[in-house]
mmCIF file with all atom_site columns, C-alpha atoms in Angstrom:
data_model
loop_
_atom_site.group_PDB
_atom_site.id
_atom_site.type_symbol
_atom_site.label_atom_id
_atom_site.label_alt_id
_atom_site.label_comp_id
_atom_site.label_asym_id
_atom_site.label_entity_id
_atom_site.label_seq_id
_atom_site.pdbx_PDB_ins_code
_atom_site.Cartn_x
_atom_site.Cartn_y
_atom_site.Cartn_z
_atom_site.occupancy
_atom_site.B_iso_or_equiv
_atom_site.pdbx_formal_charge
_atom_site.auth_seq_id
_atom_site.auth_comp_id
_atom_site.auth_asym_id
_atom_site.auth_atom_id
_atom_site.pdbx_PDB_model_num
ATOM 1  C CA . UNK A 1 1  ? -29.241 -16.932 -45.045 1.00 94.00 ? 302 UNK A CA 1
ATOM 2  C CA . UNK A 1 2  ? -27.284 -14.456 -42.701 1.00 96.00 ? 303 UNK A CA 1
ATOM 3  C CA . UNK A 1 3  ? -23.800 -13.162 -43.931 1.00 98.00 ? 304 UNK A CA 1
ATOM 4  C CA . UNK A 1 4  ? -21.097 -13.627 -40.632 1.00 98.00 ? 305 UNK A CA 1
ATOM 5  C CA . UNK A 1 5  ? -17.881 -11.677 -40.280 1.00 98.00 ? 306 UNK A CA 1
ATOM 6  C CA . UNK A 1 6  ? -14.256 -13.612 -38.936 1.00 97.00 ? 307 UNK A CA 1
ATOM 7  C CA . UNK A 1 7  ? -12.303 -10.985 -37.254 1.00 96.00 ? 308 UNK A CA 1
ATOM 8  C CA . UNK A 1 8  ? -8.701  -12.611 -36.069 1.00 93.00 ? 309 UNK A CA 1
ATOM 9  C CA . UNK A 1 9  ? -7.125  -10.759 -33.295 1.00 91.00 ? 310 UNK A CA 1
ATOM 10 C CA . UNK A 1 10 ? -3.924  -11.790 -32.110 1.00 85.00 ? 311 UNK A CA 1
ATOM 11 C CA . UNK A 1 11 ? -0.441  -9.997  -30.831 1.00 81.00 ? 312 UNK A CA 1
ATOM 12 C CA . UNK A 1 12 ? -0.373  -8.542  -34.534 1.00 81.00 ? 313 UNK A CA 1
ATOM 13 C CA . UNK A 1 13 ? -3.942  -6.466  -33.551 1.00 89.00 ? 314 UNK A CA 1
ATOM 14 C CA . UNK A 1 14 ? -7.014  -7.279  -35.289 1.00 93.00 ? 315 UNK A CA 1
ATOM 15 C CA . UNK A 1 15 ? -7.613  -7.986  -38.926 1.00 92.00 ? 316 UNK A CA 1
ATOM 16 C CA . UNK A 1 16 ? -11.137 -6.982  -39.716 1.00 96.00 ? 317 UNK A CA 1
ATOM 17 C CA . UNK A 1 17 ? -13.598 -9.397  -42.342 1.00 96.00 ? 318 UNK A CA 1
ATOM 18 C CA . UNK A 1 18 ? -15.026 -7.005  -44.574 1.00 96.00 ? 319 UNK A CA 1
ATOM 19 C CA . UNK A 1 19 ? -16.656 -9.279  -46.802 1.00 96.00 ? 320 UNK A CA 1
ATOM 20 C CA . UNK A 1 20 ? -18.028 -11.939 -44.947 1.00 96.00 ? 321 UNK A CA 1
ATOM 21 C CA . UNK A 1 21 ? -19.801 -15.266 -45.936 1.00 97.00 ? 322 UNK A CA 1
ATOM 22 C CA . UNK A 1 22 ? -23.025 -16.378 -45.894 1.00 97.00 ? 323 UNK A CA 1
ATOM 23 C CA . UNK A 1 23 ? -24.435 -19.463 -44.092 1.00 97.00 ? 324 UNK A CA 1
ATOM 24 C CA . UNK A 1 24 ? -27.993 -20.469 -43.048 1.00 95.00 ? 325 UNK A CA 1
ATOM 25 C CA . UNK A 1 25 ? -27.236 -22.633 -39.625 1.00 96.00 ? 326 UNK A CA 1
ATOM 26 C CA . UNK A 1 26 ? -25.762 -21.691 -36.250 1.00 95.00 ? 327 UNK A CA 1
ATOM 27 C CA . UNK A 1 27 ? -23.767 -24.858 -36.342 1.00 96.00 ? 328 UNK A CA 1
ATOM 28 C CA . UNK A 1 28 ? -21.891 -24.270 -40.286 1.00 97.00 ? 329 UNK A CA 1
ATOM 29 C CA . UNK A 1 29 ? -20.580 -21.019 -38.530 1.00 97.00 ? 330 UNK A CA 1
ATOM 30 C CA . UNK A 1 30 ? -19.362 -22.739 -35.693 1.00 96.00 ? 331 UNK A CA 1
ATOM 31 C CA . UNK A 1 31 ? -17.141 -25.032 -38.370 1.00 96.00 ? 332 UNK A CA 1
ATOM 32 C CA . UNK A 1 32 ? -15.956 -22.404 -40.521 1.00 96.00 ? 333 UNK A CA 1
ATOM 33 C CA . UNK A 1 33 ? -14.737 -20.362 -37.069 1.00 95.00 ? 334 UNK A CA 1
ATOM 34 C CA . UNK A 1 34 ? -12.776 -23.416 -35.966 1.00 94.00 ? 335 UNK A CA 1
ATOM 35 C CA . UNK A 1 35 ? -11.084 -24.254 -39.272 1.00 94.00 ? 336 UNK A CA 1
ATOM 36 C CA . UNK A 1 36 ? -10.433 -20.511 -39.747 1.00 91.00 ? 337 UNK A CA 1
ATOM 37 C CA . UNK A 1 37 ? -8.636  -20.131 -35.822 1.00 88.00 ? 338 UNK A CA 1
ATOM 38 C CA . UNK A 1 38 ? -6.882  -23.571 -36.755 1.00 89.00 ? 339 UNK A CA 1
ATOM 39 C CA . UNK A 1 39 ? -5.739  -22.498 -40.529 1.00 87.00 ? 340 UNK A CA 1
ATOM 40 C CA . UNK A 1 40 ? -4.241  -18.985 -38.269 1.00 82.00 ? 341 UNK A CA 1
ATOM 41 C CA . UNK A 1 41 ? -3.060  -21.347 -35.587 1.00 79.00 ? 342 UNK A CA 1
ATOM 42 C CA . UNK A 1 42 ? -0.669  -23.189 -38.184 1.00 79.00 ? 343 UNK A CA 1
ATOM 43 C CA . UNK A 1 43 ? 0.337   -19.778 -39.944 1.00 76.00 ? 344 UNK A CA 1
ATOM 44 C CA . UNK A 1 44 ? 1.329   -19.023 -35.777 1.00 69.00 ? 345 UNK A CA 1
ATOM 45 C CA . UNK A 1 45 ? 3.933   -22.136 -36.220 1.00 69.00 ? 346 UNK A CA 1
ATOM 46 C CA . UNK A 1 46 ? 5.327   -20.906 -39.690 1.00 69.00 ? 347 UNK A CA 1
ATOM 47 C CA . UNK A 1 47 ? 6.800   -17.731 -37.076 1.00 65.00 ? 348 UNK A CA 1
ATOM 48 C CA . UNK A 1 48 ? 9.214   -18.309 -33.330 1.00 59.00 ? 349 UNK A CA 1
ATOM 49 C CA . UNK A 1 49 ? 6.234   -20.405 -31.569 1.00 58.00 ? 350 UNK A CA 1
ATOM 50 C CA . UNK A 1 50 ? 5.756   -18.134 -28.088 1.00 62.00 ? 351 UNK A CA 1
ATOM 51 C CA . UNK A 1 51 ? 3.196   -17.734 -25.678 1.00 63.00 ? 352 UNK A CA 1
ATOM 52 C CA . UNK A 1 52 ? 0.017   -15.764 -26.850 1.00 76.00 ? 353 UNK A CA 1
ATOM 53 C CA . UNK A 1 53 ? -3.598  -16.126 -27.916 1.00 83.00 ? 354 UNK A CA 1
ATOM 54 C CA . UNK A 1 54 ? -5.660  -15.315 -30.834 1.00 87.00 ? 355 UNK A CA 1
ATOM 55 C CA . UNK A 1 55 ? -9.269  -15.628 -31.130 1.00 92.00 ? 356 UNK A CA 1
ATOM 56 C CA . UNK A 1 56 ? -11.661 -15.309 -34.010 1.00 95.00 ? 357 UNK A CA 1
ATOM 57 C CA . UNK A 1 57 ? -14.565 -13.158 -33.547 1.00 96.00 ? 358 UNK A CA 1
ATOM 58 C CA . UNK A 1 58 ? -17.744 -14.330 -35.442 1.00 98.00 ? 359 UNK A CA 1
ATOM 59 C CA . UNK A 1 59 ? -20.212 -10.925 -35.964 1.00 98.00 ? 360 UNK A CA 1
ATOM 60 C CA . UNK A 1 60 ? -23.468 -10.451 -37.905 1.00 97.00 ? 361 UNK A CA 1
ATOM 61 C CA . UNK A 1 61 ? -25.195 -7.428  -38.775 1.00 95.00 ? 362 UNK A CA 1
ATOM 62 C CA . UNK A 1 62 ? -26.659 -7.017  -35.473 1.00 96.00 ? 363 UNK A CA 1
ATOM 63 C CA . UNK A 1 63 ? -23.016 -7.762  -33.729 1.00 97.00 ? 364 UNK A CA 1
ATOM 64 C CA . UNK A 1 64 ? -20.897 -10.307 -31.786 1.00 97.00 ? 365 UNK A CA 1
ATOM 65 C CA . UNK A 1 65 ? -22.161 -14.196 -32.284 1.00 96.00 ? 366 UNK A CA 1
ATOM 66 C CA . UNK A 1 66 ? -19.185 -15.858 -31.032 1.00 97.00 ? 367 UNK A CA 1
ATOM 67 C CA . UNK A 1 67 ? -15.567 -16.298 -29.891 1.00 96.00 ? 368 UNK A CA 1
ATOM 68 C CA . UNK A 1 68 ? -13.376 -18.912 -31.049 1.00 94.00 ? 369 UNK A CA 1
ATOM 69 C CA . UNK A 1 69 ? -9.773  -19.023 -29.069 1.00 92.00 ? 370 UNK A CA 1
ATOM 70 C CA . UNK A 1 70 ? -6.233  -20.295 -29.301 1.00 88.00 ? 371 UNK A CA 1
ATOM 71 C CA . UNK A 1 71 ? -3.533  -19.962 -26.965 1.00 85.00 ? 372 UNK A CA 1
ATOM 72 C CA . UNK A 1 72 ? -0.093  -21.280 -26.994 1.00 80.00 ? 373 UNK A CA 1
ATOM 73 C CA . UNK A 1 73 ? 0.996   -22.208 -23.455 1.00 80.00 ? 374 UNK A CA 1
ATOM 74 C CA . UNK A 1 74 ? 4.472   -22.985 -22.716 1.00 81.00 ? 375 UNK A CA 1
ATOM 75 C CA . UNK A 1 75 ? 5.946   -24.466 -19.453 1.00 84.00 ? 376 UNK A CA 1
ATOM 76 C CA . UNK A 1 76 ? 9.403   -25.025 -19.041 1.00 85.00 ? 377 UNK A CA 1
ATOM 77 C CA . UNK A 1 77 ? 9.410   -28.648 -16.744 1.00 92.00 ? 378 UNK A CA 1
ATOM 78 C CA . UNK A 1 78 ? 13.554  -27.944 -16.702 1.00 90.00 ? 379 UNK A CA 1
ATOM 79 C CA . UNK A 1 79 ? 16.574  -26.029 -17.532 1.00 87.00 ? 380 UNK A CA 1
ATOM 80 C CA . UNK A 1 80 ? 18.590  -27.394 -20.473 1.00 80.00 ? 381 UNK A CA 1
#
């Protein structure tokens, strides 16, 4: 099994994963990235909801796997 590291990085800077956890497929990774971004995604909502983007950067020992991202868009269709 190969230990993976979840770095957030949003507006706030970047919260390093020093402990990591271990999985043995490509694809349970790929889960745990998504429900970490959403689980910081709905932390995001708990603050004034405004534009920006966070991502979740998956790392091994030998470096970058992947990139999960988030980004809040907001368009204004009208004045109120």
């Amino acid at each position: 099994m190969t230990r993976y590291y979840f770095d957030l990085l949003d507006q706030d800077g970047r919260a390093v994963d020093e402990e990591g956890l271990e999985f043995s497929s490509i694809e349970a990774v790929e889960r745990e990235a998504a429900k970490a971004m959403a689980d910081a995604a709905a932390d995001r909502f708990e603050r004034l909801v405004q534009p920006s983007e966070s991502s979740i950067e998956v790392r091994d020992d030998q470096g970058l796997v992947m990139r999960v991202r988030f980004t809040i868009q907001i368009e204004r269709l009208r004045q109120q």
